[in-house]
PDB file of C-alpha atoms in Angstrom:
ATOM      1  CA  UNK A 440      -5.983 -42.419  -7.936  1.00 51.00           C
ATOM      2  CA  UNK A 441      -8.600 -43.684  -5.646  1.00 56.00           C
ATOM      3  CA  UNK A 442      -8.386 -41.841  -2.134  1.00 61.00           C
ATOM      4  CA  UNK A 443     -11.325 -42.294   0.355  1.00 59.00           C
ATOM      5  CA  UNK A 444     -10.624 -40.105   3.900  1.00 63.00           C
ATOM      6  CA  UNK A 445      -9.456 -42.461   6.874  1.00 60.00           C
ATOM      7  CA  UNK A 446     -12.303 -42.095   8.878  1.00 64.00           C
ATOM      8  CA  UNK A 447     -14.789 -43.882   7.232  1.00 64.00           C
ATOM      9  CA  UNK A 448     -12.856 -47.340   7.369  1.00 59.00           C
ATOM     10  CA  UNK A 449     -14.625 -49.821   9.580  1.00 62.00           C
ATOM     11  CA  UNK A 450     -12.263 -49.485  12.943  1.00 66.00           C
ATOM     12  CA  UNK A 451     -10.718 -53.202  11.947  1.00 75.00           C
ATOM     13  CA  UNK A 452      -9.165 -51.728   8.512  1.00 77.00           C
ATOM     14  CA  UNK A 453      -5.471 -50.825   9.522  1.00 84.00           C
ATOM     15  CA  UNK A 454      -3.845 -48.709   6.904  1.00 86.00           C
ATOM     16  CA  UNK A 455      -0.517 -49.934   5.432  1.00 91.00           C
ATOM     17  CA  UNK A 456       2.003 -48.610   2.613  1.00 95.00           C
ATOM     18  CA  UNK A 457       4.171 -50.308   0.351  1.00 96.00           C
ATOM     19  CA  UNK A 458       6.830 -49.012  -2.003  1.00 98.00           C
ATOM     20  CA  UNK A 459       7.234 -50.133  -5.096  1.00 98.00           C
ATOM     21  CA  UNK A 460      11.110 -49.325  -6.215  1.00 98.00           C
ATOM     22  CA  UNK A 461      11.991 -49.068  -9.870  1.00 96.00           C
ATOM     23  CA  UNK A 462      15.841 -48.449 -10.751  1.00 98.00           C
ATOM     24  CA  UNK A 463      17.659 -48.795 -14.253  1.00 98.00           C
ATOM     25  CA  UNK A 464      19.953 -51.319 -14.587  1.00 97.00           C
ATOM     26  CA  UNK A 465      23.103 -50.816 -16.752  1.00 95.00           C
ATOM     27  CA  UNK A 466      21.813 -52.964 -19.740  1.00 96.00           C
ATOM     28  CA  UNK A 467      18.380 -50.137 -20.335  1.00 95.00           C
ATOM     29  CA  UNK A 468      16.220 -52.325 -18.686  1.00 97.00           C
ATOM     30  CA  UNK A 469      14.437 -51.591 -15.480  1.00 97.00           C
ATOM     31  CA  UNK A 470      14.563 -53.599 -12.098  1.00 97.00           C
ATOM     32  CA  UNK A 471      12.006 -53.491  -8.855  1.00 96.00           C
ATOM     33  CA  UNK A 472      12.219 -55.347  -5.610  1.00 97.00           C
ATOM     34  CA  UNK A 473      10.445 -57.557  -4.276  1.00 96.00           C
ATOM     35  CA  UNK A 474      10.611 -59.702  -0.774  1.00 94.00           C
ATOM     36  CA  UNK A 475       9.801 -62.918   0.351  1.00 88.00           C
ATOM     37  CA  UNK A 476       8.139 -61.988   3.836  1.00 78.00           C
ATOM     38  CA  UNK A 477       9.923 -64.234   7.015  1.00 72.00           C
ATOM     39  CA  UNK A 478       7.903 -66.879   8.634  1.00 61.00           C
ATOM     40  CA  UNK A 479       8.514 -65.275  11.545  1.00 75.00           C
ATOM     41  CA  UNK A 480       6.013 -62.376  10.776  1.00 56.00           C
ATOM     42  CA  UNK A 481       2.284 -62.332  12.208  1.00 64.00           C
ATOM     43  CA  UNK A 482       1.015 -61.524   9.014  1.00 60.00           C
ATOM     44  CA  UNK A 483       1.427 -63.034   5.270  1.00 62.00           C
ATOM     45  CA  UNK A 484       4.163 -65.328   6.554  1.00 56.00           C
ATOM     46  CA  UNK A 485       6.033 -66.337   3.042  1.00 59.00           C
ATOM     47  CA  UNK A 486       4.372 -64.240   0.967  1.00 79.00           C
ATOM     48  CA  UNK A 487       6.242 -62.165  -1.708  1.00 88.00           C
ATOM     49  CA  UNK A 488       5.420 -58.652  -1.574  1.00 90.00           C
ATOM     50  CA  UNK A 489       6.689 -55.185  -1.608  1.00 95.00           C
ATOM     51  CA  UNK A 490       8.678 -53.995   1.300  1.00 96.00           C
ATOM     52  CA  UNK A 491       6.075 -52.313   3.643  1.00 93.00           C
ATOM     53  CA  UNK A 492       4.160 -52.495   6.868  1.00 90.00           C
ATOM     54  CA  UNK A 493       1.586 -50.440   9.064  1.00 89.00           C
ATOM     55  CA  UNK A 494       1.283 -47.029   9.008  1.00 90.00           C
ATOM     56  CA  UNK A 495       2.405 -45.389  12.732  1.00 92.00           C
ATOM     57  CA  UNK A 496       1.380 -42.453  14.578  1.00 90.00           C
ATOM     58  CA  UNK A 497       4.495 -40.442  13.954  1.00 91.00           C
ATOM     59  CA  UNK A 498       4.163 -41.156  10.136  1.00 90.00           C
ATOM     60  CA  UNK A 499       3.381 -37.584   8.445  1.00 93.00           C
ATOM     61  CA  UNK A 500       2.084 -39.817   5.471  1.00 94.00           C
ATOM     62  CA  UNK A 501       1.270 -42.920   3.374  1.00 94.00           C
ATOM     63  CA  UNK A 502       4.538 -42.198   1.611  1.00 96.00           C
ATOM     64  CA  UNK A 503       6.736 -41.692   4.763  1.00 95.00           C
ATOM     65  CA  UNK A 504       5.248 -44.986   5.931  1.00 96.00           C
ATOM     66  CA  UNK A 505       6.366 -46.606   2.819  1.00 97.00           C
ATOM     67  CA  UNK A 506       9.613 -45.092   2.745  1.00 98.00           C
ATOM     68  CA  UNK A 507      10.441 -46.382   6.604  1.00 97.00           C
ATOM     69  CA  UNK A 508       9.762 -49.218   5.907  1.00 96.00           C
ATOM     70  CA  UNK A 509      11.543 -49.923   2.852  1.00 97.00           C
ATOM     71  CA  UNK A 510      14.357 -48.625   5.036  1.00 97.00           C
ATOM     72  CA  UNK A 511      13.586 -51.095   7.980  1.00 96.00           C
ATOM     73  CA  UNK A 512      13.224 -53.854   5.874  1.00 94.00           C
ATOM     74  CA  UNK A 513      16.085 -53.062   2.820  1.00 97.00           C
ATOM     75  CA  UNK A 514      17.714 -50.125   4.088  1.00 97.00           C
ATOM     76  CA  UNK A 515      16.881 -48.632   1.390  1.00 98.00           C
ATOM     77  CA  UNK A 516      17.620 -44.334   2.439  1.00 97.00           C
ATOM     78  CA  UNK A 517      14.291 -42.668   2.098  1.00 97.00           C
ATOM     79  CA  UNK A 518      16.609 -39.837   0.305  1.00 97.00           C
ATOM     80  CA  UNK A 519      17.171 -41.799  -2.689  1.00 97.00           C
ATOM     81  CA  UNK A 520      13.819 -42.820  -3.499  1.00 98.00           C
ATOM     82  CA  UNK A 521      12.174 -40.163  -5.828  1.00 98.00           C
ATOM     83  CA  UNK A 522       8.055 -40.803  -4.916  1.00 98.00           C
ATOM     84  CA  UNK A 523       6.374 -40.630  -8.435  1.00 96.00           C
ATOM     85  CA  UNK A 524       2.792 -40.960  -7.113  1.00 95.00           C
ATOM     86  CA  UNK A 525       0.774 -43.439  -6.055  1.00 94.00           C
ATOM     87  CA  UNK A 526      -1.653 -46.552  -7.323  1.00 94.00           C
ATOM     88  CA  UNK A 527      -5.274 -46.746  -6.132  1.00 90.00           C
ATOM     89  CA  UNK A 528      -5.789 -47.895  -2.501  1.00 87.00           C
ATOM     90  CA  UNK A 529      -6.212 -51.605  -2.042  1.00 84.00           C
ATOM     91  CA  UNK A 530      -7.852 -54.118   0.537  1.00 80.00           C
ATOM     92  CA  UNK A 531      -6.736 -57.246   1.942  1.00 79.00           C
ATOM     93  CA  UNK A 532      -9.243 -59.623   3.093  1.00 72.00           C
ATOM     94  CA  UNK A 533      -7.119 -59.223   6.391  1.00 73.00           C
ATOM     95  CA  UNK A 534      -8.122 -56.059   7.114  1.00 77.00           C
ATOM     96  CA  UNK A 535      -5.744 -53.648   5.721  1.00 80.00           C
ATOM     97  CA  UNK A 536      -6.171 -50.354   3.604  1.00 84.00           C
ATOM     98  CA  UNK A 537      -3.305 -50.714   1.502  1.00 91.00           C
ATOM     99  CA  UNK A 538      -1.792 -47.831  -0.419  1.00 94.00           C
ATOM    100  CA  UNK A 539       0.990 -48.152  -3.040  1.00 96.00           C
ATOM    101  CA  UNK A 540       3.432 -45.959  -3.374  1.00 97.00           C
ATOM    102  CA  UNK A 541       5.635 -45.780  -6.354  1.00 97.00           C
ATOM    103  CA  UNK A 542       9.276 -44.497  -6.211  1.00 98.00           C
ATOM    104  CA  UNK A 543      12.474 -44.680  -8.471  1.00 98.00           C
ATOM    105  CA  UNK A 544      15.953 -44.819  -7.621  1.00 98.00           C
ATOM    106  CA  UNK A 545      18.475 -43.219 -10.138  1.00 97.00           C
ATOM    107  CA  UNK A 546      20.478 -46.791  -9.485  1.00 96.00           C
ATOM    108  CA  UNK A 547      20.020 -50.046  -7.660  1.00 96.00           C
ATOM    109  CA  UNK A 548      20.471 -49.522  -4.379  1.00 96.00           C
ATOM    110  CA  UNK A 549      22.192 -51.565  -2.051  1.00 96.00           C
ATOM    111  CA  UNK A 550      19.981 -53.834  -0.120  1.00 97.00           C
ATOM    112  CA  UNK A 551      20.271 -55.345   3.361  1.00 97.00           C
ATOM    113  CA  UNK A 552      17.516 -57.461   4.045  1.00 96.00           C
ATOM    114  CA  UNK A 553      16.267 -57.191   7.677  1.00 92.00           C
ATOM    115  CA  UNK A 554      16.714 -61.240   8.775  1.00 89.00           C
ATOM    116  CA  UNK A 555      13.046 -60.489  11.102  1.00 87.00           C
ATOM    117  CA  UNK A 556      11.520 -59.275   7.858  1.00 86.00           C
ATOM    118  CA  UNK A 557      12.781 -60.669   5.299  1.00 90.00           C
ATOM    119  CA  UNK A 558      13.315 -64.511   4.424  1.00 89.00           C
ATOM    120  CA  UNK A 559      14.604 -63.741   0.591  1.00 92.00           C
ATOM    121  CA  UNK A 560      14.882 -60.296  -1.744  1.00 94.00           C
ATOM    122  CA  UNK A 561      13.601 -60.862  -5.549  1.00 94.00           C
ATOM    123  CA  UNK A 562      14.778 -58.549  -8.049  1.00 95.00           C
ATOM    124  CA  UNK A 563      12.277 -58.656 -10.753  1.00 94.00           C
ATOM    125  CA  UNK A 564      12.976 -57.070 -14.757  1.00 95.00           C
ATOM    126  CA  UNK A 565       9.627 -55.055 -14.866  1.00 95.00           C
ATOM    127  CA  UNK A 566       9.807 -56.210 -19.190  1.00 95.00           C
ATOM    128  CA  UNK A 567       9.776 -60.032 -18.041  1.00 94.00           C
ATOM    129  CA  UNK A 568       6.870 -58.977 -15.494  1.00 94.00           C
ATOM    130  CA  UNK A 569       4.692 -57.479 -18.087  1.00 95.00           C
ATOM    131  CA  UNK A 570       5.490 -60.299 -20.598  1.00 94.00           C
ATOM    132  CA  UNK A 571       2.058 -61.777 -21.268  1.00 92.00           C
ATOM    133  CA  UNK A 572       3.447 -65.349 -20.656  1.00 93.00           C
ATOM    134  CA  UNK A 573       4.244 -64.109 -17.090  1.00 94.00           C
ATOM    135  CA  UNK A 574       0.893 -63.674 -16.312  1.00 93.00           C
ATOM    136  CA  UNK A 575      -1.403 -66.227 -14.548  1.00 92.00           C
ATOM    137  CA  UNK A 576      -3.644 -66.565 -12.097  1.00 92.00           C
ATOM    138  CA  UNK A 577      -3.672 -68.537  -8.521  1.00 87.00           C
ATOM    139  CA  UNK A 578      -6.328 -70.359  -7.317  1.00 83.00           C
ATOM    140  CA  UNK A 579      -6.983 -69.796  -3.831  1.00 75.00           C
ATOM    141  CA  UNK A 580      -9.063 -71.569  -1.576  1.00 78.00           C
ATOM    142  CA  UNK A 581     -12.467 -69.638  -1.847  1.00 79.00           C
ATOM    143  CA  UNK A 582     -11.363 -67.447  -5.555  1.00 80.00           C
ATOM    144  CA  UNK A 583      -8.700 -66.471  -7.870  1.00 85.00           C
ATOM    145  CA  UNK A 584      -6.347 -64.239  -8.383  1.00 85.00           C
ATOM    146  CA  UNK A 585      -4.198 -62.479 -10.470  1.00 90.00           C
ATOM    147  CA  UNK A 586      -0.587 -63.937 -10.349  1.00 93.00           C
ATOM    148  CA  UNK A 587       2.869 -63.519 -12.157  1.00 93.00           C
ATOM    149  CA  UNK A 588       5.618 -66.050 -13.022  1.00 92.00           C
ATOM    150  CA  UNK A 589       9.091 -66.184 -14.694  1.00 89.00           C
ATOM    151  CA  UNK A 590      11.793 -67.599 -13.644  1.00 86.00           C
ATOM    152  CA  UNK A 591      13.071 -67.115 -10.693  1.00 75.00           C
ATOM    153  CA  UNK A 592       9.861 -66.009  -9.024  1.00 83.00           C
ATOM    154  CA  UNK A 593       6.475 -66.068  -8.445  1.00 87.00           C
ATOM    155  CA  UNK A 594       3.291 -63.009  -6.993  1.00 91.00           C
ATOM    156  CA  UNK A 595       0.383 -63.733  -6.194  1.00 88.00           C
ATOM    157  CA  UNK A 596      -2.772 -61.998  -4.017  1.00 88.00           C
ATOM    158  CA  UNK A 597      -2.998 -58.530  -3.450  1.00 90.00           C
ATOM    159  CA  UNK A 598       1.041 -57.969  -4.523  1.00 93.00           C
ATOM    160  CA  UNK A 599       0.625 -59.359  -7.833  1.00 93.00           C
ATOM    161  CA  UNK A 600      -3.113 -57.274  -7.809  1.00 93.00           C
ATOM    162  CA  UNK A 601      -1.672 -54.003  -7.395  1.00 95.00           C
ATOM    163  CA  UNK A 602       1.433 -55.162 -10.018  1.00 95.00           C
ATOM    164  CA  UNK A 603      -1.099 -55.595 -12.361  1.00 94.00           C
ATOM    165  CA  UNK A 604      -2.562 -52.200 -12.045  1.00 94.00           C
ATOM    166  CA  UNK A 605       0.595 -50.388 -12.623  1.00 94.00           C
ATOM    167  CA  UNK A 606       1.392 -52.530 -15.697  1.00 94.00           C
ATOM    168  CA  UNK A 607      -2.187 -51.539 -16.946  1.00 93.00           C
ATOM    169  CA  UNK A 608      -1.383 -47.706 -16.128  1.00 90.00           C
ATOM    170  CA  UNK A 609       2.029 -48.269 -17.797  1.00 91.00           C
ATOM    171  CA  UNK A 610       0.301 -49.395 -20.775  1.00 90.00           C
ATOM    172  CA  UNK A 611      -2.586 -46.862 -20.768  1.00 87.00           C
ATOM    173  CA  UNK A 612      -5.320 -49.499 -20.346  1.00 84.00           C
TER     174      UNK A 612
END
């Protein structure tokens, strides 16, 4: 992975974490969550993403970070969540240093969506995800981007950006 030291952001990058959470499912196959963000945020207001927010001063790391606020926003316990590693830091256009942080649950976990938070929860088959029919791309106002969509959902932006990365790891591209 990509790691630069936190200093040498420009002051207005804030660094954030995000947890993506992988659990098998009784059938083999293997789930991940996903959120549709409230409108009552002040930032990405209906956009689907991974549970996650700014990092704080008491947070020891990018993976505590990630792991608070998967419990803030899912109640997910930080205890059950096995961190694998991490994905290469990524950058929002509205100023944050995101870094993904990828953790598995030995089942699905029992999720209770933060109402402030969190407007919907998605749980996503990663095999449907990495489907080549699932992927697209979404035309934003000034460029594309990478996108996913099967039924029952849809990523775009930065989410479906650093999806697309660990499919590409997953696969050894």
């Amino acid at each position: 992975t990509q790691q630069f030291p936190l200093d040498i952001f420009p002051e207005k990058y804030r660094t954030a974490a995000v947890l993506l959470a992988f659990w098998p499912e009784l059938d083999g196959s293997v789930s991940m969550v996903l959120t549709r963000r409230s409108d009552n945020l002040r930032h990405h207001q209906g956009q689907v993403s991974f549970p996650g927010g700014s990092m704080h001063a008491g947070d020891d790391s990018v993976a505590c970070t990630a792991l608070r606020e998967a419990e803030e926003e899912l109640a997910i316990p930080p205890q059950q969540v096995q961190i694998m590693g991490r994905l290469d830091d990524a950058w929002s256009h509205f100023g944050f240093h995101v870094v993904p942080v990828v953790g598995w649950l030995e089942r699905r976990p029992l999720l209770r969506p933060d109402p402030d938070e969190v407007a919907e929860v998605i749980i996503a088959d990663v095999a449907t995800l990495m489907h080549p029919d699932a992927s697209c791309m979404y035309q934003l106002a000034d460029r594309q981007s990478q996108a996913f969509r099967w039924d029952g959902g849809y990523v775009w932006g930065l989410t479906a950006e650093i999806l697309l990365e660990l499919f590409m790891w997953i696969r050894g591209e």
